[in-house]
Amino acid sequence: MGHRTVERTQMRREDFTLDVSDVEWVETGGDPQRPTVTIDFDGSRTDLDERLTGSEEQALDADETDVTLRLQGDPDDPTTTGVVAVTDRVTGGLLLELDEDADDVLRFVRAARTYGERSETDDGGYRVVVAVDGEPVRAYEKETFLVYSEDGDLLRSRSLIPGGVEL
């Protein structure tokens, strides 16, 4: 089993945009739909592919990644921002990150939680699509979305954590 060292291309937070879909049904009382977050990269697909490749030279699977929000202020303040990050679960390495309005992300997490409670599926959760200039590169089905305070404390009540999972 070889270990590789990869020189990562610099990717700035502003190189990424985030868009959510299938969350409106929660407020309108519609039929449950799995929420989707699309993270679009304004750069090279080759650079993004390198970021999303694990140490075994294969694309990282959903269970090898974590998605988090680190708040930059009071979670009850609607003007608070946060940093959304996707990391390699095995190495802890940062794959990508972007700044976002915390209220929008927390709304998405609530929709994902509600989807799990109201849908007929056992897994609940959400989908993450990583794209380059609008073209999907990877899609992950996820069940966990961890939210941290600005001090780094896990905010369990604001996070999406499947039943039976110990953190």
PDB file of C-alpha atoms in Angstrom:
ATOM      1  CA  MET A   1       0.000   0.000   0.000  1.00  0.00           C
ATOM      2  CA  GLY A   2       1.773   3.125  -1.220  1.00  0.00           C
ATOM      3  CA  HIS A   3       1.558   6.507   0.389  1.00  0.00           C
ATOM      4  CA  ARG A   4       1.503   9.465  -1.925  1.00  0.00           C
ATOM      5  CA  THR A   5       2.239  13.087  -1.362  1.00  0.00           C
ATOM      6  CA  VAL A   6       0.160  15.431  -3.444  1.00  0.00           C
ATOM      7  CA  GLU A   7       0.914  19.074  -3.965  1.00  0.00           C
ATOM      8  CA  ARG A   8      -2.539  20.603  -3.890  1.00  0.00           C
ATOM      9  CA  THR A   9      -3.519  23.490  -6.111  1.00  0.00           C
ATOM     10  CA  GLN A  10      -4.572  26.547  -4.134  1.00  0.00           C
ATOM     11  CA  MET A  11      -8.354  26.804  -4.106  1.00  0.00           C
ATOM     12  CA  ARG A  12      -9.860  29.872  -2.503  1.00  0.00           C
ATOM     13  CA  ARG A  13     -13.241  29.996  -0.793  1.00  0.00           C
ATOM     14  CA  GLU A  14     -14.453  32.464  -3.390  1.00  0.00           C
ATOM     15  CA  ASP A  15     -13.801  29.860  -6.115  1.00  0.00           C
ATOM     16  CA  PHE A  16     -16.892  27.987  -4.851  1.00  0.00           C
ATOM     17  CA  THR A  17     -20.588  28.786  -4.777  1.00  0.00           C
ATOM     18  CA  LEU A  18     -23.300  26.900  -2.955  1.00  0.00           C
ATOM     19  CA  ASP A  19     -26.891  26.379  -4.066  1.00  0.00           C
ATOM     20  CA  VAL A  20     -29.598  24.376  -2.320  1.00  0.00           C
ATOM     21  CA  SER A  21     -32.711  22.761  -3.748  1.00  0.00           C
ATOM     22  CA  ASP A  22     -35.643  20.696  -2.532  1.00  0.00           C
ATOM     23  CA  VAL A  23     -35.981  22.519   0.801  1.00  0.00           C
ATOM     24  CA  GLU A  24     -39.121  24.598   0.170  1.00  0.00           C
ATOM     25  CA  TRP A  25     -41.479  21.665   0.834  1.00  0.00           C
ATOM     26  CA  VAL A  26     -40.693  21.891   4.564  1.00  0.00           C
ATOM     27  CA  GLU A  27     -42.241  25.354   4.842  1.00  0.00           C
ATOM     28  CA  THR A  28     -45.121  24.733   2.427  1.00  0.00           C
ATOM     29  CA  GLY A  29     -46.088  21.323   3.827  1.00  0.00           C
ATOM     30  CA  GLY A  30     -45.437  19.542   0.528  1.00  0.00           C
ATOM     31  CA  ASP A  31     -44.277  15.991  -0.052  1.00  0.00           C
ATOM     32  CA  PRO A  32     -40.840  15.215   1.411  1.00  0.00           C
ATOM     33  CA  GLN A  33     -37.937  15.493  -1.037  1.00  0.00           C
ATOM     34  CA  ARG A  34     -34.291  14.718  -0.360  1.00  0.00           C
ATOM     35  CA  PRO A  35     -32.575  18.126  -0.068  1.00  0.00           C
ATOM     36  CA  THR A  36     -29.624  18.711  -2.379  1.00  0.00           C
ATOM     37  CA  VAL A  37     -26.690  21.040  -1.932  1.00  0.00           C
ATOM     38  CA  THR A  38     -24.669  21.818  -5.058  1.00  0.00           C
ATOM     39  CA  ILE A  39     -21.159  23.154  -4.606  1.00  0.00           C
ATOM     40  CA  ASP A  40     -19.900  24.613  -7.874  1.00  0.00           C
ATOM     41  CA  PHE A  41     -16.205  25.205  -8.495  1.00  0.00           C
ATOM     42  CA  ASP A  42     -15.046  27.967 -10.819  1.00  0.00           C
ATOM     43  CA  GLY A  43     -11.789  26.352 -11.882  1.00  0.00           C
ATOM     44  CA  SER A  44     -10.152  23.317 -13.417  1.00  0.00           C
ATOM     45  CA  ARG A  45     -11.882  19.938 -13.278  1.00  0.00           C
ATOM     46  CA  THR A  46      -8.463  18.308 -13.029  1.00  0.00           C
ATOM     47  CA  ASP A  47      -7.687  20.328  -9.889  1.00  0.00           C
ATOM     48  CA  LEU A  48     -11.036  19.393  -8.344  1.00  0.00           C
ATOM     49  CA  ASP A  49     -10.634  15.713  -9.261  1.00  0.00           C
ATOM     50  CA  GLU A  50      -7.232  15.703  -7.514  1.00  0.00           C
ATOM     51  CA  ARG A  51      -8.854  17.138  -4.386  1.00  0.00           C
ATOM     52  CA  LEU A  52     -11.582  14.489  -4.385  1.00  0.00           C
ATOM     53  CA  THR A  53      -9.182  11.564  -4.803  1.00  0.00           C
ATOM     54  CA  GLY A  54      -8.048   9.539  -1.793  1.00  0.00           C
ATOM     55  CA  SER A  55      -4.646   8.124  -0.931  1.00  0.00           C
ATOM     56  CA  GLU A  56      -5.384   4.964  -2.935  1.00  0.00           C
ATOM     57  CA  GLU A  57      -5.682   7.050  -6.134  1.00  0.00           C
ATOM     58  CA  GLN A  58      -9.444   6.439  -6.293  1.00  0.00           C
ATOM     59  CA  ALA A  59     -12.319   8.889  -6.006  1.00  0.00           C
ATOM     60  CA  LEU A  60     -13.431   9.369  -2.413  1.00  0.00           C
ATOM     61  CA  ASP A  61     -16.771   7.745  -1.575  1.00  0.00           C
ATOM     62  CA  ALA A  62     -19.515   9.397   0.460  1.00  0.00           C
ATOM     63  CA  ASP A  63     -18.465   7.514   3.610  1.00  0.00           C
ATOM     64  CA  GLU A  64     -14.916   8.870   3.223  1.00  0.00           C
ATOM     65  CA  THR A  65     -16.040  12.505   3.400  1.00  0.00           C
ATOM     66  CA  ASP A  66     -17.557  14.772   6.047  1.00  0.00           C
ATOM     67  CA  VAL A  67     -19.552  17.962   5.551  1.00  0.00           C
ATOM     68  CA  THR A  68     -19.524  20.612   8.271  1.00  0.00           C
ATOM     69  CA  LEU A  69     -20.510  24.177   9.044  1.00  0.00           C
ATOM     70  CA  ARG A  70     -18.306  26.242  11.357  1.00  0.00           C
ATOM     71  CA  LEU A  71     -20.251  29.287  12.530  1.00  0.00           C
ATOM     72  CA  GLN A  72     -18.575  32.684  12.640  1.00  0.00           C
ATOM     73  CA  GLY A  73     -20.946  34.142  15.247  1.00  0.00           C
ATOM     74  CA  ASP A  74     -24.173  33.594  17.187  1.00  0.00           C
ATOM     75  CA  PRO A  75     -26.274  30.821  15.563  1.00  0.00           C
ATOM     76  CA  ASP A  76     -29.471  32.713  16.498  1.00  0.00           C
ATOM     77  CA  ASP A  77     -28.364  35.866  14.661  1.00  0.00           C
ATOM     78  CA  PRO A  78     -29.706  35.726  11.064  1.00  0.00           C
ATOM     79  CA  THR A  79     -26.714  37.760   9.827  1.00  0.00           C
ATOM     80  CA  THR A  80     -24.152  35.211  11.067  1.00  0.00           C
ATOM     81  CA  THR A  81     -21.960  33.660   8.422  1.00  0.00           C
ATOM     82  CA  GLY A  82     -20.154  30.356   8.461  1.00  0.00           C
ATOM     83  CA  VAL A  83     -17.664  28.217   6.620  1.00  0.00           C
ATOM     84  CA  VAL A  84     -18.968  25.094   4.902  1.00  0.00           C
ATOM     85  CA  ALA A  85     -16.228  22.496   4.541  1.00  0.00           C
ATOM     86  CA  VAL A  86     -15.905  19.089   2.927  1.00  0.00           C
ATOM     87  CA  THR A  87     -13.077  17.052   4.428  1.00  0.00           C
ATOM     88  CA  ASP A  88     -11.444  13.671   3.932  1.00  0.00           C
ATOM     89  CA  ARG A  89     -12.701  11.575   6.858  1.00  0.00           C
ATOM     90  CA  VAL A  90      -9.611   9.347   6.887  1.00  0.00           C
ATOM     91  CA  THR A  91      -6.891  12.009   6.797  1.00  0.00           C
ATOM     92  CA  GLY A  92      -8.862  14.997   8.073  1.00  0.00           C
ATOM     93  CA  GLY A  93      -7.577  16.924   5.064  1.00  0.00           C
ATOM     94  CA  LEU A  94      -9.604  19.856   3.790  1.00  0.00           C
ATOM     95  CA  LEU A  95     -11.009  19.115   0.329  1.00  0.00           C
ATOM     96  CA  LEU A  96     -12.898  22.358  -0.177  1.00  0.00           C
ATOM     97  CA  GLU A  97     -14.472  25.184   1.797  1.00  0.00           C
ATOM     98  CA  LEU A  98     -16.612  28.221   1.174  1.00  0.00           C
ATOM     99  CA  ASP A  99     -18.224  31.093   3.055  1.00  0.00           C
ATOM    100  CA  GLU A 100     -22.012  31.047   3.322  1.00  0.00           C
ATOM    101  CA  ASP A 101     -24.861  32.653   5.254  1.00  0.00           C
ATOM    102  CA  ALA A 102     -25.299  30.407   8.285  1.00  0.00           C
ATOM    103  CA  ASP A 103     -29.080  30.847   8.307  1.00  0.00           C
ATOM    104  CA  ASP A 104     -29.325  29.357   4.783  1.00  0.00           C
ATOM    105  CA  VAL A 105     -27.177  26.360   5.736  1.00  0.00           C
ATOM    106  CA  LEU A 106     -29.064  25.764   8.990  1.00  0.00           C
ATOM    107  CA  ARG A 107     -32.337  25.870   7.003  1.00  0.00           C
ATOM    108  CA  PHE A 108     -30.902  23.176   4.730  1.00  0.00           C
ATOM    109  CA  VAL A 109     -29.886  21.024   7.714  1.00  0.00           C
ATOM    110  CA  ARG A 110     -33.417  21.355   9.162  1.00  0.00           C
ATOM    111  CA  ALA A 111     -34.868  20.248   5.803  1.00  0.00           C
ATOM    112  CA  ALA A 112     -32.552  17.208   5.733  1.00  0.00           C
ATOM    113  CA  ARG A 113     -33.578  16.286   9.282  1.00  0.00           C
ATOM    114  CA  THR A 114     -37.270  16.703   8.455  1.00  0.00           C
ATOM    115  CA  TYR A 115     -36.832  14.624   5.303  1.00  0.00           C
ATOM    116  CA  GLY A 116     -35.580  11.755   7.451  1.00  0.00           C
ATOM    117  CA  GLU A 117     -38.517  12.138   9.846  1.00  0.00           C
ATOM    118  CA  ARG A 118     -41.241  12.375   7.182  1.00  0.00           C
ATOM    119  CA  SER A 119     -40.014  10.261   4.288  1.00  0.00           C
ATOM    120  CA  GLU A 120     -40.560   6.562   3.889  1.00  0.00           C
ATOM    121  CA  THR A 121     -36.832   5.912   3.635  1.00  0.00           C
ATOM    122  CA  ASP A 122     -34.782   4.781   6.587  1.00  0.00           C
ATOM    123  CA  ASP A 123     -31.702   6.830   5.822  1.00  0.00           C
ATOM    124  CA  GLY A 124     -33.035  10.374   5.561  1.00  0.00           C
ATOM    125  CA  GLY A 125     -30.269  12.797   4.823  1.00  0.00           C
ATOM    126  CA  TYR A 126     -29.336  14.793   1.778  1.00  0.00           C
ATOM    127  CA  ARG A 127     -27.332  14.770  -1.448  1.00  0.00           C
ATOM    128  CA  VAL A 128     -24.158  16.735  -2.146  1.00  0.00           C
ATOM    129  CA  VAL A 129     -23.293  17.444  -5.758  1.00  0.00           C
ATOM    130  CA  VAL A 130     -19.841  18.840  -6.509  1.00  0.00           C
ATOM    131  CA  ALA A 131     -19.686  20.476  -9.925  1.00  0.00           C
ATOM    132  CA  VAL A 132     -17.324  22.429 -12.152  1.00  0.00           C
ATOM    133  CA  ASP A 133     -19.004  25.279 -14.011  1.00  0.00           C
ATOM    134  CA  GLY A 134     -22.393  23.617 -13.512  1.00  0.00           C
ATOM    135  CA  GLU A 135     -21.335  20.149 -14.678  1.00  0.00           C
ATOM    136  CA  PRO A 136     -21.551  17.487 -11.915  1.00  0.00           C
ATOM    137  CA  VAL A 137     -18.248  15.816 -11.028  1.00  0.00           C
ATOM    138  CA  ARG A 138     -19.274  13.853  -7.907  1.00  0.00           C
ATOM    139  CA  ALA A 139     -22.510  13.145  -6.040  1.00  0.00           C
ATOM    140  CA  TYR A 140     -22.637  11.909  -2.457  1.00  0.00           C
ATOM    141  CA  GLU A 141     -25.611  10.665  -0.458  1.00  0.00           C
ATOM    142  CA  LYS A 142     -25.001  11.838   3.113  1.00  0.00           C
ATOM    143  CA  GLU A 143     -26.722  11.365   6.470  1.00  0.00           C
ATOM    144  CA  THR A 144     -24.530  13.526   8.697  1.00  0.00           C
ATOM    145  CA  PHE A 145     -23.936  17.296   8.650  1.00  0.00           C
ATOM    146  CA  LEU A 146     -22.076  18.591  11.693  1.00  0.00           C
ATOM    147  CA  VAL A 147     -22.477  22.185  12.887  1.00  0.00           C
ATOM    148  CA  TYR A 148     -19.833  23.755  15.140  1.00  0.00           C
ATOM    149  CA  SER A 149     -19.881  26.980  17.135  1.00  0.00           C
ATOM    150  CA  GLU A 150     -17.296  29.631  16.466  1.00  0.00           C
ATOM    151  CA  ASP A 151     -15.362  28.186  19.457  1.00  0.00           C
ATOM    152  CA  GLY A 152     -15.279  24.736  17.829  1.00  0.00           C
ATOM    153  CA  ASP A 153     -17.957  23.102  20.016  1.00  0.00           C
ATOM    154  CA  LEU A 154     -20.304  20.629  18.305  1.00  0.00           C
ATOM    155  CA  LEU A 155     -23.868  21.977  18.263  1.00  0.00           C
ATOM    156  CA  ARG A 156     -25.784  18.670  18.369  1.00  0.00           C
ATOM    157  CA  SER A 157     -29.241  20.272  18.238  1.00  0.00           C
ATOM    158  CA  ARG A 158     -28.355  22.108  15.005  1.00  0.00           C
ATOM    159  CA  SER A 159     -26.486  19.199  13.400  1.00  0.00           C
ATOM    160  CA  LEU A 160     -27.855  16.304  11.382  1.00  0.00           C
ATOM    161  CA  ILE A 161     -26.757  13.163  13.187  1.00  0.00           C
ATOM    162  CA  PRO A 162     -28.393   9.803  12.401  1.00  0.00           C
ATOM    163  CA  GLY A 163     -29.845   7.826  15.312  1.00  0.00           C
ATOM    164  CA  GLY A 164     -27.419   5.403  16.873  1.00  0.00           C
ATOM    165  CA  VAL A 165     -24.331   7.382  15.845  1.00  0.00           C
ATOM    166  CA  GLU A 166     -21.946   8.243  18.681  1.00  0.00           C
ATOM    167  CA  LEU A 167     -19.618  11.220  18.264  1.00  0.00           C
TER     168      LEU A 167
END
